Amino acid sequence: MFVLNLIYDKEFIYMNKYIKRLRNKFFYHICDLFPEFVTKSIYKERLNKILNLVTPVTFNEKLQWLKLNEYNNAKLVTQCSDKFW
């Protein structure tokens, strides 16, 4: 019985790694396609609040708005935030 559980555990660990890898690949592509949706869902999940991007009030909402609207593919922001030139 112990050997069977050990084999099952190894298979479970392998499947768990495989599922995580698939989830990460899926999430990476979703982030590229729908950045606003992903930002809102992560904000809701972590802070348990709805993200208001129309009229941002809190500092965190304003940072998310800047990330999606102003800093999206801005070369100057990338250059200023890099540690190495």
CSV table of C-alpha atoms in Angstrom, one decimal, residues 2-52:
chain,number,residue,atom,x,y,z
A,2,PHE,CA,2.8,2.4,0.8
A,3,VAL,CA,4.5,1.8,-2.6
A,4,LEU,CA,1.2,2.6,-4.3
A,5,ASN,CA,0.8,5.8,-2.4
A,6,LEU,CA,4.4,6.7,-3.2
A,7,ILE,CA,3.8,6.2,-6.9
A,8,TYR,CA,0.6,8.1,-6.8
A,9,ASP,CA,2.3,11.0,-5.0
A,10,LYS,CA,5.0,11.1,-7.7
A,11,GLU,CA,2.4,11.2,-10.4
A,12,PHE,CA,0.4,13.8,-8.5
A,13,ILE,CA,3.5,16.0,-8.1
A,14,TYR,CA,4.3,15.6,-11.9
A,15,MET,CA,0.7,16.5,-12.8
A,16,ASN,CA,0.7,19.4,-10.4
A,17,LYS,CA,3.9,20.8,-12.1
A,18,TYR,CA,2.4,20.3,-15.5
A,19,ILE,CA,-0.8,22.0,-14.6
A,20,LYS,CA,1.1,25.0,-13.1
A,21,ARG,CA,3.2,25.2,-16.3
A,22,LEU,CA,0.1,25.3,-18.4
A,23,ARG,CA,-1.6,27.8,-16.2
A,24,ASN,CA,1.4,30.1,-16.3
A,25,LYS,CA,1.6,29.9,-20.1
A,26,PHE,CA,-2.2,30.6,-20.4
A,27,PHE,CA,-2.0,33.5,-18.0
A,28,TYR,CA,1.0,35.0,-19.8
A,29,HIS,CA,-1.0,35.1,-23.1
A,30,ILE,CA,-4.1,36.4,-21.4
A,31,CYS,CA,-2.0,39.3,-19.9
A,32,ASP,CA,-0.9,40.3,-23.4
A,33,LEU,CA,-4.4,40.2,-24.9
A,34,PHE,CA,-6.4,41.6,-22.0
A,35,PRO,CA,-4.2,43.7,-19.7
A,36,GLU,CA,-7.1,45.6,-18.2
A,37,PHE,CA,-9.1,42.5,-17.3
A,38,VAL,CA,-6.1,40.8,-15.8
A,39,THR,CA,-5.2,44.0,-13.7
A,40,LYS,CA,-8.8,44.2,-12.5
A,41,SER,CA,-9.0,40.5,-11.6
A,42,ILE,CA,-5.7,40.6,-9.7
A,43,TYR,CA,-6.7,43.7,-7.9
A,44,LYS,CA,-10.0,42.2,-6.8
A,45,GLU,CA,-8.3,38.9,-5.8
A,46,ARG,CA,-5.6,40.6,-3.6
A,47,LEU,CA,-7.4,43.6,-2.2
A,48,ASN,CA,-11.0,42.4,-2.3
A,49,LYS,CA,-12.1,45.7,-3.9
A,50,ILE,CA,-13.2,46.7,-7.3
A,51,LEU,CA,-10.7,48.6,-9.4
A,52,ASN,CA,-12.0,52.0,-10.5
